Amino acid sequence: MNPAHVQATHLSGPVLVIGTGLLGASIGLGLRARGIDVLLSDPSPSAQAVAQDIGAGRVLPADERVEPQLVVVAAPPDVTAAVVSQALRDYQDAIVVDIASVKTSIFEALAKDPDLTEADLGRYVGTHPMAGREKSGPVAARGEIFTSMPWVLCPSELSLPGAVKTAQALAIDLGAVVSRMSADEHDTSVAMISHLPQVMSSLLASRLQDTPAHALSLSGQGLRDVTRIAASDPALWVQILGANAARLVDLLYGVREDLERLINTLEQPEADGARLDMAQLISEGNAGQARIPGKHGAPPQAFAWLTVLVDDTPGQIARLLTEIGEVGINLEDLRLAHSAGQPVGLAEIAVLPSKRHELIEYLTSHGWKVVQ
Amino acid sequence: MNPAHVQATHLSGPVLVIGTGLLGASIGLGLRARGIDVLLSDPSPSAQAVAQDIGAGRVLPADERVEPQLVVVAAPPDVTAAVVSQALRDYQDAIVVDIASVKTSIFEALAKDPDLTEADLGRYVGTHPMAGREKSGPVAARGEIFTSMPWVLCPSELSLPGAVKTAQALAIDLGAVVSRMSADEHDTSVAMISHLPQVMSSLLASRLQDTPAHALSLSGQGLRDVTRIAASDPALWVQILGANAARLVDLLYGVREDLERLINTLEQPEADGARLDMAQLISEGNAGQARIPGKHGAPPQAFAWLTVLVDDTPGQIARLLTEIGEVGINLEDLRLAHSAGQPVGLAEIAVLPSKRHELIEYLTSHGWKVVQ
């Protein structure tokens, strides 16, 4: 994999965006903001019209012969390969990229496509911007959603250098952080850091369907965090899980093995070694969690947390953070703990460990209640 | 289960706290802040001394005969029953409560204890304050950690009304939100909303031990959220999982069944009904996640989120929240999205859906970049 720092180049346009959902329309908005000519095309005339109305570009004219520099295929994963194939044939001088969240299956379909030559495949680069969320549709589009987010380029052996450079220019023009890996590396990576977490969160959250209200009333931040992404869109995830099934299932075999071991242990919690097995599960979780990179892709860093009591009223958190800003201490992370039954908020603040004591002193002396 | 709103009564003291770790010392600090006489006892002389030094109370004098109104057993779950039994015999006129995070196994041990009479058991109430975190030890103690957190009372059939009232007074004096359920209801509840999430988070995070760096570099907020509690303390969790093994394993059977079904589906993603199975998993996750109560124990509410671009420098977030406060819009939730490779932060803000449009207008007009 190449370093994230690549030499910047810029698009000249015109750029044709096929598929004007959240991501396609956002790409259009972002490129228009840079003054690039953007053409829009979507099987849904209304989605196409909405994207044009919000300023993502102009609808592809039926009569006019256009010669785009770049075609961005922003279609659902299921149909991406077919749309890319058509685009490569319709626009013989254009570079074509897709932005689907799985890459191998799409390239395999294109490589098998009898209508495509090696020269055609040379003009194609698979990419994946790690952006966009539960929301969908052009109305939710914003030109800046790619800012400082990873955008992975997965060129094939056939991809021409010029095609890779153009794909890179798209990501850079939209403010993303470019990285490069093979389609296989990409799909294996997202299976672990994106698809498995989704599955684990959904498996847990689905158990809550029958949980009695008195139990749910004890819910804390832990449960909320682990289940947050369980709110994701089924329609999209069916396509993602289906397209990356083989890699995901390999990871699930490992989970099943650990789960099986844990169940055996918990069935006889007093047996020899049972305590050790349980400790091992939690310790291995500690070790894995500690490997997740910190803010700004920095190496993992144990931030020091402190929790401050605040009235749950407008402006309170702001006043707190203003005072933190005044000491010149940088906020590394922040979350509001949900309080139960009382109009009191708990602001959890992460700072560099070296700053924690100073900050507690300062806040306490300014009348804040630092609770831990 | 009783409503959380109960009539306030207050402790007179003296209160003896046995076990001066994070929670015991925090209870001492909280009660001292209310002017209540607190005595401290811990098998570790140094932990005992530290707790006294931070103002959690005075070390129990060897010579002086004390007659506490209330004994709070804040020992590790493993030894709690034995310590409660001893306390009931040592202090014949005192109410005795414990604060361990599992309840049934402790009461069962006490009920079997030949040294205890029914009268003794009448003076005991099992309780569980839902507070305290990865941190441990008296140094981390704060008197306010119970503020607005749930505190569950689990009286047995033998518990006397006066004992329950005293246990309630402890929780109320420390600012907690009291709820009441049977030990069985409690243990079944926490197995689902606390112990199962811990296990799922640890199972996922442990997979990250062998994940290559280029994959970890794509980590997003989703992975961070699902694995946050995987950083918890193995020593404590071994005792919790062990003590609630039977209820937890029942839930894990269900997870294993769902996981098995998912594996079969992903092994043949093109088979009839495979797509439907995948959609069902995600949809059931949606349904379960939507049942988690909102802030302040309110019914679940879909807040409207917006994301604002901020420089990652001291005071920036504060300035943003100040301006939000100025429009009088209340912040329902807030998180800082970690950006990758660039000194730019993304502040994700949750407000009431009715306020979202107004806030976007206002922030945009004040020069903020609302990214979605």
XYZ file of C-alpha atoms in Angstrom, chain B residues 8-371:
364
model
C -36.867 11.079 49.504
C -35.586 10.115 52.924
C -32.111 10.832 54.235
C -29.426 8.946 56.109
C -28.400 10.023 59.583
C -25.298 7.834 59.813
C -22.839 6.710 60.853
C -22.259 4.691 57.645
C -19.580 2.008 57.529
C -18.139 1.387 54.056
C -16.375 -1.979 53.751
C -14.167 -2.022 50.677
C -12.586 1.282 49.643
C -12.067 0.805 45.914
C -13.440 3.239 43.339
C -17.090 2.739 44.302
C -16.636 2.408 48.071
C -14.463 5.505 48.279
C -16.866 7.390 45.991
C -19.769 6.512 48.291
C -17.728 7.776 51.240
C -16.917 11.041 49.476
C -20.543 11.557 48.462
C -21.855 10.949 51.968
C -19.149 13.090 53.602
C -20.203 15.932 51.274
C -23.640 15.641 52.916
C -22.060 15.822 56.359
C -22.679 12.167 57.186
C -20.159 10.386 59.445
C -18.419 7.713 57.348
C -16.201 4.919 58.654
C -13.897 3.066 56.285
C -12.622 -0.505 56.334
C -10.584 -2.416 53.762
C -8.415 -5.557 53.930
C -5.702 -3.420 52.344
C -4.398 -0.944 54.952
C -3.008 1.290 52.193
C -6.288 1.445 50.225
C -7.984 2.262 53.526
C -5.486 5.027 54.247
C -5.750 6.530 50.759
C -9.534 6.620 51.022
C -9.236 8.483 54.339
C -6.663 10.873 52.857
C -8.941 11.856 49.972
C -11.696 12.609 52.480
C -13.941 9.569 52.004
C -14.259 9.120 55.779
C -12.236 7.957 58.786
C -10.616 4.565 59.132
C -12.639 2.285 61.435
C -10.890 2.467 64.854
C -9.841 -0.949 66.218
C -10.675 0.007 69.797
C -13.847 2.108 69.415
C -17.220 0.316 69.451
C -19.224 1.706 66.523
C -22.924 1.241 65.861
C -23.485 2.132 62.199
C -26.968 2.887 60.892
C -25.907 1.374 57.575
C -23.092 -0.884 56.390
C -22.260 -0.636 52.672
C -20.348 -3.658 51.374
C -18.354 -2.517 48.344
C -16.215 -5.649 47.973
C -15.468 -7.561 44.734
C -18.454 -9.736 43.629
C -16.550 -12.927 44.547
C -16.304 -12.152 48.256
C -19.389 -9.962 48.695
C -21.634 -12.665 50.238
C -19.052 -13.569 52.888
C -18.452 -9.928 53.800
C -22.198 -9.211 54.011
C -22.683 -12.256 56.254
C -19.940 -11.103 58.602
C -21.341 -7.552 58.678
C -24.858 -8.776 59.536
C -23.401 -10.649 62.526
C -20.976 -7.929 63.628
C -23.562 -5.140 63.535
C -26.822 -6.537 64.828
C -28.685 -3.206 64.672
C -27.425 -2.080 61.262
C -28.953 -2.307 57.796
C -26.495 -3.957 55.395
C -26.433 -3.399 51.626
C -24.013 -4.541 48.945
C -23.405 -2.890 45.570
C -22.158 -5.834 43.482
C -23.260 -5.900 39.840
C -24.830 -9.367 40.185
C -27.488 -10.109 42.787
C -29.021 -13.598 42.707
C -25.877 -15.617 43.472
C -25.125 -13.382 46.460
C -28.591 -13.735 47.983
C -28.554 -17.493 47.399
C -25.272 -17.766 49.292
C -26.664 -15.695 52.171
C -29.913 -17.705 52.323
C -27.834 -20.892 52.651
C -25.565 -19.391 55.313
C -26.097 -21.388 58.568
C -24.787 -18.476 60.654
C -27.590 -16.141 59.552
C -31.151 -15.983 60.908
C -34.235 -14.769 59.011
C -34.030 -11.668 61.187
C -30.475 -11.074 59.944
C -31.594 -11.464 56.310
C -34.390 -8.957 57.006
C -31.700 -6.309 57.538
C -30.064 -6.999 54.159
C -30.900 -5.404 50.788
C -28.986 -6.153 47.605
C -28.432 -3.081 45.405
C -26.603 -2.164 42.209
C -25.545 1.390 41.319
C -25.011 1.523 37.536
C -21.859 3.630 37.832
C -18.115 3.290 37.888
C -16.040 2.463 34.869
C -12.777 0.968 33.520
C -10.908 2.979 36.138
C -10.403 1.528 39.612
C -8.945 2.331 43.047
C -9.792 5.025 45.604
C -7.648 7.634 43.841
C -10.112 7.669 40.927
C -13.032 8.134 43.328
C -15.421 11.103 43.003
C -18.458 11.784 45.163
C -20.671 12.561 42.191
C -20.268 9.456 40.036
C -23.741 8.260 41.044
C -25.446 11.492 40.033
C -28.416 10.791 37.753
C -27.304 7.181 37.225
C -29.720 4.281 37.833
C -29.393 2.587 41.234
C -31.324 -0.675 41.382
C -32.705 -2.010 44.681
C -33.341 -5.763 44.807
C -35.061 -6.470 48.147
C -35.788 -10.123 48.913
C -39.082 -11.405 50.368
C -37.330 -11.263 53.733
C -36.085 -7.663 53.483
C -37.821 -5.465 56.064
C -39.516 -2.223 54.879
C -37.161 -0.188 57.074
C -34.154 -1.829 55.447
C -35.430 -1.023 51.951
C -36.125 2.568 53.024
C -32.543 2.945 54.295
C -31.066 1.458 51.119
C -33.223 3.882 49.148
C -31.995 6.801 51.266
C -28.390 5.884 50.411
C -29.105 6.001 46.665
C -31.096 9.227 46.946
C -28.497 10.950 49.135
C -25.943 10.185 46.407
C -28.155 11.684 43.681
C -28.968 8.412 41.926
C -32.227 7.470 40.197
C -33.765 4.613 42.195
C -35.530 1.703 40.567
C -36.629 -1.573 42.136
C -36.776 -5.085 40.752
C -36.246 -8.648 41.931
C -32.705 -10.058 41.964
C -33.734 -12.363 39.136
C -35.165 -9.488 37.052
C -31.985 -7.511 37.710
C -29.569 -10.264 36.716
C -31.584 -11.106 33.603
C -31.677 -7.403 32.711
C -27.957 -6.747 33.088
C -27.104 -9.966 31.239
C -28.802 -8.383 28.216
C -28.002 -4.687 28.498
C -24.521 -4.925 30.025
C -22.928 -8.397 29.950
C -23.891 -9.445 26.408
C -22.726 -6.118 24.882
C -19.397 -6.573 26.706
C -18.989 -10.075 25.271
C -19.920 -9.041 21.715
C -17.559 -6.062 21.842
C -14.715 -8.240 23.173
C -15.354 -10.989 20.606
C -15.132 -8.411 17.813
C -12.135 -6.521 19.197
C -10.134 -9.713 19.761
C -10.301 -10.303 15.970
C -8.317 -7.057 15.523
C -5.223 -8.611 17.084
C -4.038 -9.901 13.690
C -5.529 -7.206 11.438
C -2.889 -5.618 9.169
C -2.092 -1.921 9.625
C -3.369 -0.926 6.160
C -6.764 -2.340 7.132
C -6.781 -0.611 10.529
C -5.953 2.676 8.771
C -9.481 2.567 7.283
C -11.098 2.343 10.728
C -14.067 4.642 11.177
C -16.343 5.755 13.998
C -18.455 2.620 13.620
C -15.617 0.266 14.574
C -14.528 2.615 17.379
C -18.020 2.677 18.878
C -18.629 -1.065 18.728
C -15.269 -1.840 20.364
C -15.038 0.971 22.980
C -16.088 -1.161 25.961
C -13.708 -3.931 24.858
C -11.141 -1.926 26.872
C -12.751 -3.054 30.150
C -10.928 -4.678 33.082
C -10.531 -8.477 32.760
C -10.210 -9.074 36.531
C -13.602 -7.514 37.258
C -15.342 -9.059 34.254
C -14.239 -12.569 35.089
C -16.198 -12.258 38.340
C -19.237 -10.675 36.662
C -19.425 -13.189 33.799
C -18.835 -16.054 36.203
C -21.556 -14.945 38.609
C -24.163 -14.402 35.884
C -23.038 -17.237 33.612
C -26.377 -19.070 33.410
C -28.376 -16.045 32.244
C -25.668 -14.851 29.876
C -25.272 -18.264 28.272
C -29.012 -18.379 27.540
C -28.597 -15.193 25.506
C -25.483 -16.567 23.806
C -27.450 -19.600 22.594
C -29.677 -17.178 20.711
C -26.680 -15.324 19.292
C -25.097 -18.640 18.237
C -28.303 -19.620 16.436
C -28.464 -16.324 14.545
C -24.737 -16.510 13.762
C -25.109 -20.068 12.474
C -27.982 -18.993 10.219
C -25.955 -16.051 8.926
C -22.919 -18.249 8.207
C -25.062 -20.683 6.229
C -26.536 -17.781 4.303
C -23.142 -16.231 3.520
C -21.724 -19.591 2.426
C -24.252 -19.549 -0.426
C -25.068 -15.856 -0.939
C -26.756 -16.552 -4.290
C -29.122 -19.226 -2.938
C -32.883 -18.630 -2.870
C -33.847 -16.589 0.174
C -30.244 -15.662 1.012
C -30.856 -11.962 0.364
C -33.989 -12.108 2.492
C -32.072 -13.693 5.399
C -29.446 -10.941 5.267
C -32.092 -8.211 5.092
C -33.834 -9.789 8.069
C -30.696 -9.700 10.226
C -30.171 -5.992 9.564
C -33.891 -5.184 9.934
C -34.147 -7.019 13.245
C -31.107 -5.051 14.365
C -32.901 -1.853 13.352
C -35.956 -2.883 15.376
C -33.978 -3.811 18.488
C -31.781 -0.728 18.392
C -34.830 1.521 18.068
C -36.128 0.217 21.427
C -33.233 1.627 23.454
C -34.620 4.508 25.533
C -33.485 8.000 24.650
C -31.835 10.600 26.856
C -33.306 11.093 30.355
C -35.043 7.723 30.100
C -37.361 9.301 27.546
C -38.935 7.114 24.879
C -36.583 6.455 21.977
C -36.509 9.493 19.742
C -34.885 9.817 16.353
C -32.792 12.939 16.726
C -31.772 14.800 13.600
C -28.015 14.792 13.102
C -25.896 17.310 11.292
C -22.146 17.358 10.856
C -20.067 20.520 10.977
C -16.484 20.963 9.818
C -14.193 22.458 12.506
C -10.480 23.139 12.757
C -9.000 20.740 15.212
C -7.682 23.500 17.463
C -8.509 24.482 21.052
C -11.680 26.536 21.330
C -13.135 25.730 17.906
C -15.766 23.285 19.147
C -16.514 25.685 21.978
C -17.135 28.536 19.536
C -19.458 26.329 17.514
C -21.463 25.210 20.549
C -21.594 28.756 21.869
C -23.315 29.847 18.672
C -25.699 26.888 18.882
C -26.471 27.923 22.445
C -27.120 31.479 21.244
C -29.958 30.307 18.963
C -31.399 28.587 22.020
C -31.316 25.167 20.389
C -30.567 22.351 22.846
C -27.848 19.909 22.002
C -29.324 16.393 22.374
C -26.084 14.590 21.637
C -22.674 15.369 20.265
C -19.664 13.432 19.068
C -16.384 14.361 17.461
C -15.763 12.237 14.369
C -12.102 11.311 14.108
C -10.713 12.559 10.826
C -7.990 10.612 9.064
C -4.694 12.251 8.164
C -5.862 15.861 8.318
C -6.092 18.415 11.166
C -9.809 18.798 10.593
C -12.518 17.715 12.978
C -16.090 16.777 12.225
C -18.534 17.670 14.989
C -21.679 15.564 14.744
C -24.584 17.287 16.453
C -27.982 15.855 17.344
C -30.959 18.171 17.785
C -34.717 17.755 17.757
C -35.756 17.072 14.138
C -37.871 20.256 14.142
C -34.726 22.308 14.859
C -32.372 20.823 12.264
C -33.255 23.060 9.330
C -33.171 26.237 11.451
C -29.767 25.265 12.842
C -28.260 24.502 9.416
C -29.493 27.874 8.122
C -28.078 29.666 11.134
C -24.690 27.947 11.141
C -24.239 28.320 7.385
C -25.079 32.010 7.621
C -22.423 32.293 10.345
C -19.750 30.830 8.104
C -19.722 27.223 9.352
C -19.433 24.385 6.865
C -22.299 21.992 7.498
C -21.160 18.851 5.717
